[in-house]
Tab-separated table of C-alpha atoms in Angstrom:
chain	number	residue	atom	x	y	z
A	255	MET	CA	0.595	-31.960	2.251
A	256	ASN	CA	-0.653	-28.526	1.264
A	257	ALA	CA	0.009	-28.049	-2.421
A	258	PRO	CA	1.163	-24.529	-3.254
A	259	GLU	CA	0.096	-25.082	-6.875
A	260	SER	CA	-3.530	-24.470	-5.877
A	261	LEU	CA	-2.578	-20.877	-5.088
A	262	PHE	CA	-2.353	-20.280	-8.822
A	263	ARG	CA	-6.062	-21.013	-9.445
A	264	ARG	CA	-6.810	-17.404	-10.275
A	265	PRO	CA	-8.494	-15.658	-13.188
A	266	ALA	CA	-5.940	-14.988	-15.896
A	267	ALA	CA	-5.756	-11.229	-15.579
A	268	PRO	CA	-3.717	-9.020	-17.880
A	269	THR	CA	-0.937	-7.000	-16.310
A	270	SER	CA	-2.358	-4.242	-14.144
A	271	GLU	CA	0.640	-2.008	-14.842
A	272	SER	CA	-0.409	-1.739	-18.481
A	273	GLN	CA	-4.033	-1.282	-17.372
A	274	LEU	CA	-3.007	1.782	-15.413
A	275	ALA	CA	-1.101	3.094	-18.428
A	276	ARG	CA	-4.250	2.573	-20.523
A	277	ILE	CA	-6.344	4.504	-18.008
A	278	VAL	CA	-3.843	7.365	-18.106
A	279	ARG	CA	-3.992	7.401	-21.918
A	280	SER	CA	-7.829	7.309	-21.836
A	281	ASN	CA	-7.899	10.175	-19.390
A	282	GLU	CA	-5.651	12.242	-21.670
A	283	GLU	CA	-7.979	11.592	-24.640
A	284	ILE	CA	-11.000	12.540	-22.537
A	285	LYS	CA	-9.285	15.803	-21.551
A	286	SER	CA	-8.557	16.511	-25.195
A	287	ILE	CA	-12.211	15.875	-26.183
A	288	VAL	CA	-13.447	18.136	-23.354
A	289	ALA	CA	-11.150	20.928	-24.607
A	290	THR	CA	-12.438	20.460	-28.147
A	291	ALA	CA	-16.073	20.455	-26.983
A	292	PHE	CA	-15.399	23.783	-25.280
A	293	LYS	CA	-14.010	25.075	-28.569
A	294	ILE	CA	-17.154	23.911	-30.449
A	295	ASN	CA	-19.303	25.689	-27.904
A	296	LEU	CA	-17.502	29.007	-28.564
A	297	MET	CA	-17.496	28.424	-32.318
A	298	ALA	CA	-21.229	27.740	-32.250
A	299	LEU	CA	-21.836	30.921	-30.281
A	300	ASN	CA	-19.922	32.949	-32.900
A	301	ALA	CA	-21.814	31.120	-35.662
A	302	ILE	CA	-25.145	32.108	-34.068
A	303	PHE	CA	-24.116	35.793	-34.113
A	304	LEU	CA	-22.931	35.477	-37.723
A	305	ALA	CA	-26.225	33.853	-38.748
A	306	LYS	CA	-28.152	36.664	-37.063
A	307	ARG	CA	-26.137	39.233	-39.052
A	308	ALA	CA	-26.765	37.291	-42.267
A	309	GLY	CA	-30.514	37.535	-41.589
A	310	THR	CA	-33.087	35.393	-43.405
A	311	ALA	CA	-30.457	33.934	-45.794
A	312	ALA	CA	-28.840	32.109	-42.848
A	313	LEU	CA	-31.913	31.060	-40.858
A	314	GLY	CA	-31.161	27.336	-41.382
A	315	PHE	CA	-27.505	27.878	-40.494
A	316	GLY	CA	-28.585	29.609	-37.266
A	317	VAL	CA	-30.755	26.645	-36.266
A	318	LEU	CA	-27.863	24.241	-36.933
A	319	SER	CA	-25.448	26.420	-34.943
A	320	ASN	CA	-27.836	26.233	-31.997
A	321	GLU	CA	-27.937	22.441	-32.364
A	322	LEU	CA	-24.148	22.283	-32.528
A	323	ARG	CA	-23.939	24.314	-29.341
A	324	ARG	CA	-26.314	21.877	-27.627
A	325	PHE	CA	-24.212	19.029	-29.022
A	326	ALA	CA	-21.071	20.556	-27.451
A	327	GLN	CA	-22.835	20.818	-24.098
A	328	ASP	CA	-24.097	17.209	-24.264
A	329	LEU	CA	-20.620	16.041	-25.228
A	330	THR	CA	-19.046	17.895	-22.286
A	331	GLN	CA	-21.529	16.241	-19.935
A	332	GLN	CA	-20.861	12.817	-21.461
A	333	MET	CA	-17.119	13.292	-21.094
A	334	ALA	CA	-17.507	14.337	-17.438
A	335	SER	CA	-19.282	11.063	-16.756
A	336	LEU	CA	-16.579	9.135	-18.661
A	337	ARG	CA	-13.948	10.862	-16.585
A	338	GLU	CA	-15.689	9.800	-13.391
A	339	MET	CA	-15.744	6.238	-14.674
A	340	THR	CA	-12.031	6.251	-15.447
A	341	ALA	CA	-11.340	7.588	-11.943
A	342	GLU	CA	-13.284	4.627	-10.523
A	343	SER	CA	-11.364	2.306	-12.830
A	344	VAL	CA	-8.133	3.514	-11.235
A	345	THR	CA	-9.471	2.297	-7.872
A	346	ALA	CA	-10.471	-1.060	-9.363
A	347	VAL	CA	-7.101	-1.540	-11.073
A	348	SER	CA	-5.160	-0.425	-7.967
A	349	ASN	CA	-7.077	-2.929	-5.834
A	350	LEU	CA	-6.283	-5.660	-8.311
A	351	MET	CA	-2.593	-4.714	-8.364
A	352	GLN	CA	-2.441	-4.730	-4.565
A	353	GLN	CA	-4.175	-8.115	-4.378
A	354	ARG	CA	-1.823	-9.525	-6.992
A	355	ARG	CA	1.211	-8.309	-5.057
A	356	LEU	CA	-0.074	-9.835	-1.825
A	357	ASP	CA	-0.840	-13.114	-3.611
A	358	ARG	CA	2.629	-13.218	-5.139
A	359	ILE	CA	4.262	-12.780	-1.723
A	360	LEU	CA	1.926	-15.343	-0.179
A	361	GLU	CA	2.905	-17.819	-2.883
A	362	LEU	CA	6.585	-17.198	-2.170
A	363	ALA	CA	5.924	-17.750	1.546
A	364	VAL	CA	4.206	-21.090	0.899
A	365	LEU	CA	6.987	-22.183	-1.457
A	366	ALA	CA	9.581	-21.191	1.165
A	367	CYS	CA	7.899	-23.618	3.577
A	368	GLU	CA	9.088	-26.418	1.253
A	369	GLY	CA	6.058	-28.656	1.566
A	370	ARG	CA	5.642	-28.366	5.337
A	371	GLU	CA	2.077	-28.691	6.577
A	372	ILE	CA	0.555	-25.224	7.095
A	373	PRO	CA	-2.706	-25.490	9.029
A	374	GLY	CA	-5.474	-23.344	7.585
A	375	LEU	CA	-3.691	-22.768	4.283
A	376	GLU	CA	-6.633	-24.035	2.207
A	377	LEU	CA	-8.921	-21.459	3.824
A	378	VAL	CA	-6.400	-18.657	3.256
A	379	MET	CA	-6.030	-19.654	-0.397
A	380	ALA	CA	-9.778	-19.791	-0.882
A	381	ARG	CA	-10.128	-16.310	0.626
A	382	ALA	CA	-7.335	-14.935	-1.553
A	383	GLU	CA	-8.848	-16.553	-4.632
A	384	GLY	CA	-12.270	-15.104	-3.799
A	385	ALA	CA	-10.783	-11.637	-3.279
A	386	MET	CA	-8.915	-11.794	-6.582
A	387	THR	CA	-11.956	-13.049	-8.494
A	388	GLY	CA	-14.154	-10.349	-6.953
A	389	LYS	CA	-11.708	-7.592	-7.853
A	390	PHE	CA	-11.246	-8.921	-11.365
A	391	GLN	CA	-15.015	-9.117	-11.930
A	392	ARG	CA	-15.398	-5.559	-10.689
A	393	LEU	CA	-12.828	-4.399	-13.236
A	394	ARG	CA	-14.548	-6.356	-16.004
A	395	GLN	CA	-17.838	-4.696	-15.042
A	396	PHE	CA	-16.212	-1.255	-15.243
A	397	ASP	CA	-14.774	-2.090	-18.619
A	398	LYS	CA	-18.240	-2.998	-19.945
A	399	VAL	CA	-19.876	0.148	-18.559
A	400	LEU	CA	-17.069	2.285	-19.955
A	401	HIS	CA	-17.380	0.645	-23.359
A	402	ARG	CA	-21.157	1.165	-23.471
A	403	ALA	CA	-20.693	4.828	-22.534
A	404	LEU	CA	-18.148	5.199	-25.320
A	405	GLU	CA	-20.583	3.694	-27.816
A	406	ALA	CA	-23.234	6.201	-26.738
A	407	THR	CA	-20.689	9.022	-27.107
A	408	GLY	CA	-19.820	7.701	-30.561
A	409	GLN	CA	-23.470	8.037	-31.611
A	410	LEU	CA	-23.560	11.587	-30.252
A	411	VAL	CA	-20.434	12.495	-32.229
A	412	GLU	CA	-22.008	10.962	-35.370
A	413	LEU	CA	-24.905	13.381	-34.855
A	414	GLY	CA	-22.378	16.220	-34.522
A	415	GLY	CA	-20.855	15.164	-37.848
A	416	VAL	CA	-24.287	15.225	-39.533
A	417	LEU	CA	-24.946	18.704	-38.086
A	418	ALA	CA	-21.587	19.987	-39.389
A	419	ARG	CA	-22.293	18.568	-42.879
A	420	SER	CA	-25.779	20.127	-42.891
A	421	ALA	CA	-24.246	23.439	-41.805
A	422	LYS	CA	-21.972	23.270	-44.867
A	423	ILE	CA	-25.011	22.843	-47.139
A	424	GLU	CA	-26.852	25.705	-45.399
A	425	ALA	CA	-23.738	27.902	-45.777
A	426	ALA	CA	-24.095	27.637	-49.565
A	427	TYR	CA	-27.409	29.541	-49.264
A	428	GLY	CA	-25.911	32.290	-47.141
A	429	GLY	CA	-25.787	34.944	-49.873
A	430	GLN	CA	-23.004	37.464	-49.291
A	431	TYR	CA	-22.129	35.685	-46.028
A	432	SER	CA	-21.743	32.358	-47.795
A	433	SER	CA	-17.943	32.215	-47.717
A	434	SER	CA	-17.773	33.189	-43.980
A	435	LEU	CA	-20.461	30.620	-43.131
A	436	MET	CA	-18.636	27.999	-45.228
A	437	GLN	CA	-15.421	28.697	-43.319
A	438	VAL	CA	-17.235	28.279	-39.969
A	439	SER	CA	-18.965	25.049	-41.040
A	440	THR	CA	-15.626	23.629	-42.336
A	441	ASP	CA	-14.070	24.428	-38.942
A	442	PHE	CA	-16.979	22.575	-37.287
A	443	ALA	CA	-16.393	19.523	-39.486
A	444	ASP	CA	-12.637	19.582	-38.732
A	445	VAL	CA	-13.011	19.671	-34.953
A	446	ILE	CA	-15.670	16.958	-35.017
A	447	ASP	CA	-13.282	14.784	-37.044
A	448	GLN	CA	-10.680	15.451	-34.398
A	449	ILE	CA	-13.134	14.273	-31.718
A	450	LYS	CA	-13.903	11.144	-33.748
A	451	ARG	CA	-10.208	10.251	-33.881
A	452	SER	CA	-9.833	10.741	-30.123
A	453	LEU	CA	-12.918	8.626	-29.529
A	454	GLU	CA	-11.559	5.825	-31.723
A	455	LYS	CA	-8.380	5.828	-29.645
A	456	LEU	CA	-10.451	5.739	-26.466
A	457	THR	CA	-12.477	2.774	-27.723
A	458	ARG	CA	-9.269	0.824	-28.394
A	459	GLU	CA	-8.075	1.316	-24.775
A	460	ARG	CA	-9.835	-1.570	-23.033
A	461	LEU	CA	-9.189	-2.256	-19.337
A	462	ILE	CA	-9.488	-5.956	-19.975
A	463	LYS	CA	-8.487	-7.639	-23.182
A	464	GLU	CA	-11.117	-9.657	-25.069
A	465	GLY	CA	-11.290	-13.275	-23.939
A	466	SER	CA	-9.540	-12.784	-20.585
B	109	MET	CA	15.759	-18.530	4.894
B	110	LYS	CA	15.653	-16.911	8.335
B	111	GLN	CA	16.416	-18.932	11.440
B	112	CYS	CA	13.911	-19.337	14.225
B	113	ARG	CA	15.669	-19.630	17.599
B	114	THR	CA	14.113	-20.190	21.016
B	115	ILE	CA	15.589	-17.627	23.400
B	116	PHE	CA	13.378	-18.368	26.395
B	117	GLN	CA	11.149	-21.242	27.440
B	118	ASP	CA	9.209	-22.022	30.576
B	119	GLY	CA	6.525	-24.635	29.867
B	120	ASP	CA	4.306	-23.250	27.092
B	121	HIS	CA	5.662	-19.740	27.683
B	122	ARG	CA	8.211	-19.221	24.972
B	123	TRP	CA	10.074	-16.485	23.082
B	124	LEU	CA	11.212	-17.208	19.552
B	125	ALA	CA	13.641	-14.942	17.711
B	126	ILE	CA	13.381	-14.983	13.921
B	127	VAL	CA	16.715	-13.708	12.751
B	128	ARG	CA	19.461	-13.524	10.115
B	129	ASP	CA	18.352	-14.165	6.567
B	130	PRO	CA	21.377	-15.134	4.445
B	131	ASN	CA	19.279	-14.727	1.263
B	132	ARG	CA	18.157	-11.209	2.133
B	133	ALA	CA	18.675	-8.663	-0.623
B	134	GLY	CA	21.505	-6.296	0.335
B	135	HIS	CA	19.414	-3.175	-0.085
B	136	VAL	CA	16.843	-4.307	2.524
B	137	ILE	CA	17.776	-3.767	6.190
B	138	ASP	CA	17.974	-6.945	8.261
B	139	THR	CA	15.362	-7.208	10.990
B	140	ASN	CA	14.652	-9.405	13.998
B	141	GLU	CA	11.129	-10.581	14.667
B	142	TYR	CA	10.089	-12.032	18.016
B	143	LEU	CA	7.204	-14.369	18.721
B	144	ILE	CA	5.875	-14.653	22.255
B	145	GLU	CA	3.829	-17.785	22.956
B	146	SER	CA	1.637	-18.626	25.899
B	147	GLY	CA	-1.378	-20.895	26.437
B	148	GLY	CA	-1.680	-21.764	22.739
B	149	ASP	CA	-1.777	-18.124	21.586
B	150	SER	CA	1.027	-15.998	20.314
B	151	LEU	CA	1.934	-12.392	19.626
B	152	LEU	CA	4.394	-11.308	16.961
B	153	CYS	CA	6.549	-8.259	17.698
B	154	ASP	CA	7.285	-6.010	14.708
B	155	PRO	CA	6.483	-8.641	12.044
B	156	GLY	CA	8.571	-6.872	9.433
B	157	GLY	CA	8.249	-5.551	5.928
B	158	ILE	CA	6.158	-7.016	3.141
B	159	GLU	CA	9.195	-8.117	1.106
B	160	ILE	CA	10.616	-10.256	3.918
B	161	PHE	CA	7.268	-11.889	4.753
B	162	PRO	CA	8.124	-15.183	2.970
B	163	ALA	CA	11.341	-15.532	4.986
B	164	VAL	CA	9.678	-14.689	8.318
B	165	PHE	CA	6.610	-16.798	7.611
B	166	SER	CA	8.517	-19.905	6.575
B	167	ALA	CA	10.870	-19.650	9.584
B	168	LEU	CA	7.889	-19.262	11.897
B	169	CYS	CA	6.008	-22.162	10.276
B	170	ALA	CA	8.996	-24.398	10.888
B	171	GLU	CA	8.521	-23.904	14.643
B	172	THR	CA	4.853	-23.190	15.240
B	173	ASP	CA	1.357	-22.944	13.772
B	174	PRO	CA	0.869	-19.495	12.130
B	175	ASN	CA	-2.857	-19.660	12.988
B	176	ARG	CA	-1.905	-19.233	16.635
B	177	VAL	CA	-0.683	-15.703	15.954
B	178	LYS	CA	-3.583	-13.801	17.461
B	179	ALA	CA	-1.906	-10.441	17.863
B	180	ILE	CA	0.773	-8.234	16.437
B	181	PHE	CA	2.684	-5.578	18.305
B	182	ALA	CA	3.874	-2.706	16.127
B	183	SER	CA	6.391	-0.649	18.080
B	184	HIS	CA	5.916	2.147	15.573
B	185	GLN	CA	4.791	2.881	12.028
B	186	ASP	CA	7.824	2.234	9.832
B	187	PRO	CA	7.468	-0.051	6.780
B	188	ASP	CA	10.222	-2.413	7.997
B	189	ILE	CA	8.100	-2.877	11.131
B	190	ILE	CA	4.602	-3.499	9.889
B	191	SER	CA	4.119	-3.313	6.099
B	192	SER	CA	3.492	-7.102	6.041
B	193	LEU	CA	0.311	-6.639	8.110
B	194	ALA	CA	-2.112	-7.493	5.262
B	195	LEU	CA	-0.424	-10.875	4.740
B	196	TRP	CA	-0.655	-11.828	8.422
B	197	LEU	CA	-4.312	-10.834	8.281
B	198	ASP	CA	-4.726	-13.296	5.410
B	199	PHE	CA	-3.988	-16.041	7.933
B	200	ASN	CA	-6.065	-14.614	10.710
B	201	PRO	CA	-8.529	-11.881	9.684
B	202	GLY	CA	-9.462	-11.450	13.357
B	203	LEU	CA	-5.904	-10.656	14.382
B	204	LYS	CA	-5.383	-7.609	16.669
B	205	CYS	CA	-2.660	-5.096	15.988
B	206	TYR	CA	-1.471	-3.155	19.056
B	207	THR	CA	0.138	0.159	18.280
B	208	SER	CA	0.359	3.750	19.490
B	209	TRP	CA	-2.885	5.716	19.101
B	210	LEU	CA	-0.793	8.056	16.999
B	211	TRP	CA	-0.501	5.453	14.231
B	212	SER	CA	-3.812	3.631	14.408
B	213	SER	CA	-5.207	5.661	11.519
B	214	PHE	CA	-1.953	5.482	9.520
B	215	LEU	CA	-1.334	1.732	9.692
B	216	PRO	CA	-4.585	0.873	7.839
B	217	HIS	CA	-2.640	1.967	4.744
B	218	PHE	CA	-0.842	-1.379	5.161
B	219	GLY	CA	-4.117	-3.313	5.600
B	220	GLY	CA	-6.732	-4.218	8.180
B	221	THR	CA	-10.106	-2.852	9.202
B	222	ALA	CA	-11.255	-0.593	12.033
B	223	GLU	CA	-11.527	-3.725	14.215
B	224	THR	CA	-7.900	-4.722	13.566
B	225	PHE	CA	-6.280	-1.935	15.566
B	226	ALA	CA	-6.048	-1.644	19.323
B	227	SER	CA	-4.717	1.819	20.150
B	228	LEU	CA	-2.267	2.165	23.016
B	229	PRO	CA	-2.438	5.412	25.008
B	230	ASP	CA	0.784	7.386	25.515
B	231	GLU	CA	1.272	5.978	29.013
B	232	GLY	CA	1.211	2.387	27.701
B	233	GLY	CA	-0.881	-0.509	28.932
B	234	SER	CA	-1.114	-4.252	29.131
B	235	ILE	CA	-1.533	-6.660	26.246
B	236	PRO	CA	-2.968	-10.119	26.981
B	237	VAL	CA	-1.394	-13.125	25.270
B	238	GLY	CA	-2.519	-16.534	26.507
B	239	ASP	CA	-1.781	-16.532	30.253
B	240	LEU	CA	0.461	-13.481	30.035
B	241	ASP	CA	-0.089	-9.781	30.474
B	242	LEU	CA	2.639	-8.095	28.515
B	243	GLU	CA	3.426	-4.442	29.251
B	244	ALA	CA	3.637	-1.807	26.528
B	245	VAL	CA	6.412	0.485	27.776
B	246	PRO	CA	6.485	4.086	26.472
B	247	ALA	CA	9.546	4.887	24.351
B	248	HIS	CA	8.246	7.925	22.503
B	249	TYR	CA	10.677	9.771	20.231
B	250	LEU	CA	13.000	6.750	20.292
B	251	HIS	CA	12.874	7.047	17.384
B	252	SER	CA	9.243	7.456	16.398
B	253	SER	CA	7.042	10.084	18.040
B	254	GLY	CA	4.590	7.340	19.001
B	255	ASN	CA	6.791	4.445	20.085
B	256	PHE	CA	6.442	1.512	22.479
B	257	HIS	CA	8.587	-1.338	23.737
B	258	LEU	CA	7.164	-4.572	25.100
B	259	TYR	CA	8.092	-6.071	28.455
B	260	ASP	CA	7.457	-9.634	29.532
B	261	ARG	CA	7.767	-9.662	33.316
B	262	GLY	CA	7.715	-13.472	33.512
B	263	ALA	CA	10.509	-13.977	30.991
B	264	LYS	CA	12.308	-10.763	32.055
B	265	ILE	CA	12.669	-9.830	28.420
B	266	LEU	CA	12.264	-6.339	26.967
B	267	PHE	CA	11.590	-6.040	23.248
B	268	SER	CA	13.222	-2.668	22.617
B	269	GLY	CA	12.428	-1.946	18.970
B	270	ASP	CA	15.075	0.321	17.483
B	271	VAL	CA	16.735	1.017	20.833
B	272	GLY	CA	19.773	-1.228	21.081
B	273	ALA	CA	19.795	-1.750	17.328
B	274	ALA	CA	23.132	-2.248	15.625
B	275	LEU	CA	23.947	-2.326	11.940
B	276	LEU	CA	26.316	-5.272	12.023
B	277	PRO	CA	28.700	-6.243	9.248
B	278	PRO	CA	27.629	-9.446	7.426
B	279	GLU	CA	30.306	-11.596	9.074
B	280	GLN	CA	29.011	-10.736	12.563
B	281	ASP	CA	25.826	-12.733	12.768
B	282	ASP	CA	25.835	-13.838	16.405
B	283	LEU	CA	22.399	-13.881	17.989
B	284	PHE	CA	23.711	-12.483	21.289
B	285	VAL	CA	26.207	-9.704	21.939
B	286	LYS	CA	29.482	-11.439	22.792
B	287	ASP	CA	31.836	-8.520	23.241
B	288	PHE	CA	29.966	-5.369	24.264
B	289	ASP	CA	32.850	-2.951	23.636
B	290	GLN	CA	33.429	-4.342	20.169
B	291	HIS	CA	29.705	-4.499	19.384
B	292	ILE	CA	28.647	-1.039	20.479
B	293	GLN	CA	30.551	0.741	17.680
B	294	TYR	CA	27.893	-0.618	15.297
B	295	ALA	CA	25.130	0.842	17.438
B	296	ALA	CA	26.596	4.310	18.020
B	297	GLY	CA	25.943	5.940	14.644
B	298	PHE	CA	22.474	4.446	14.472
B	299	HIS	CA	21.471	5.819	17.884
B	300	ARG	CA	22.984	9.267	17.359
B	301	ARG	CA	21.044	9.717	14.130
B	302	TRP	CA	17.785	7.850	14.688
B	303	MET	CA	17.110	8.843	18.281
B	304	GLY	CA	15.881	12.409	18.188
B	305	SER	CA	15.609	13.538	21.802
B	306	ASN	CA	18.101	13.475	24.697
B	307	GLU	CA	15.250	14.210	27.110
B	308	ALA	CA	13.205	11.257	25.851
B	309	LYS	CA	16.298	9.057	25.983
B	310	ARG	CA	16.985	10.032	29.619
B	311	ARG	CA	13.381	9.232	30.621
B	312	TRP	CA	13.561	5.851	28.903
B	313	CYS	CA	16.874	5.015	30.606
B	314	GLU	CA	15.437	5.920	34.014
B	315	ARG	CA	12.324	3.848	33.322
B	316	VAL	CA	14.049	0.657	32.206
B	317	ALA	CA	16.988	0.875	34.631
B	318	VAL	CA	14.645	-0.140	37.460
B	319	MET	CA	13.068	-3.000	35.512
B	320	ASN	CA	14.197	-6.575	35.950
B	321	ILE	CA	15.580	-7.376	32.499
B	322	ASP	CA	17.574	-10.459	31.528
B	323	MET	CA	17.422	-9.824	27.784
B	324	LEU	CA	17.052	-6.646	25.759
B	325	CYS	CA	15.913	-7.594	22.262
B	326	PRO	CA	16.293	-4.981	19.520
B	327	GLN	CA	14.739	-5.099	16.072
B	328	HIS	CA	18.133	-4.957	14.338
B	329	GLY	CA	21.386	-6.592	15.384
B	330	ALA	CA	22.226	-8.784	18.372
B	331	ILE	CA	20.431	-9.361	21.697
B	332	TYR	CA	21.921	-7.947	24.925
B	333	GLN	CA	21.773	-10.317	27.887
B	334	GLY	CA	22.861	-10.431	31.492
B	335	GLU	CA	25.195	-7.598	32.485
B	336	ASP	CA	25.252	-6.252	28.951
B	337	VAL	CA	21.689	-4.994	29.472
B	338	ALA	CA	22.716	-2.523	32.207
B	339	ARG	CA	25.895	-1.777	30.270
B	340	PHE	CA	23.820	-0.800	27.267
B	341	ILE	CA	21.445	1.385	29.313
B	342	ASP	CA	24.419	3.224	30.844
B	343	TRP	CA	26.057	3.648	27.445
B	344	PHE	CA	22.843	4.966	25.928
B	345	ASP	CA	22.309	7.335	28.830
B	346	GLN	CA	25.746	8.858	28.202
B	347	LEU	CA	25.320	9.140	24.433
B	348	THR	CA	24.386	12.487	22.912
B	349	VAL	CA	21.699	11.842	20.345
B	350	GLY	CA	19.741	13.804	17.772
B	351	ILE	CA	22.835	14.943	15.897
B	352	LEU	CA	24.301	14.245	12.482
């Protein structure tokens, strides 16, 4: 007799519905970081003009503003690549959901046969199992790549934080422009903190839970 | 579970009707599936929607080997016709799906590869199954814009898709039409609304009226046989369709 139980030999995957919800949440965080990076870019541009007006007293601040502008551009690029990855994750999760639905209906069909011999069932089950395993592994691979990219982005944001702190120190030497430069550097620090929080949220949104 | 009933047999040439699922959820329309067997191969007409696959599959397995299903005929593109395609392909990845050329790039949304689909031209064509050559009969705009019926000259059976369909009340579950006049009230509303063209209907009636048909097998409702076949064609010819 063909045992329908063998149909259940599948990798224990978490629910794909919640995976899709996680991808949507990740995408929203990415959009928010991209918007903030755009804001940093404009802020840095204004800071460069301010430093030029302040003259030699704000030379260091000017250099840091340039670096912050480059940071904003690098961050935008990094987020574009993360966004591409999440789009590919949607495909991987959708494929897994579709496979799971087909498997569920196939299982019901075999159970409905009430133990009758179904020629070729073993082969069908093996194919279905292979398809499910392949799709699950692909998702796991995406999750790893996404996580590594997030770690790299985290390091970049750390650098942004250091630049913002240094800008604060340089602002103190800005002479009569000191208070304006301090205000700008505080704004830098605030938006970078905002990015850090978004990034922490992103890092928590895993496509596959640990150990599955 | 659905019942699998033999409606024609001549040696290994056989028609099975897979009908009437008492466990079907009320919100899902009841469908008839037909399996045509010959020379060890078989073709499944309008295999049905993905949600009813377990019922169709188990009924079919009770009568025959599902690995023998080498082809599927999809009269048109609706989900209640063909959304189970991917599951049938699980059993036979080499299976051929015959459908109108109009839908051969739409049906892959339900599954299959480029090799799965055999496109039928508007004028129809023949479909080999075992020792048989079945005829794809044009029925465009009845109701789909790319629509075919399937005629088995040897068995004198016409699979007529949605033409002849009736939305029967649950207590009327006869396989064959017993009282045409009483039955046809359940077909009238369906045909007026679903069939969009009086011109297309007239052409179909003229085409099938000259065919030798013992049984007209719709996808929903009961099968017309004997004199009820001509009675139905006449009734349909008189009906004004494409109206609310």
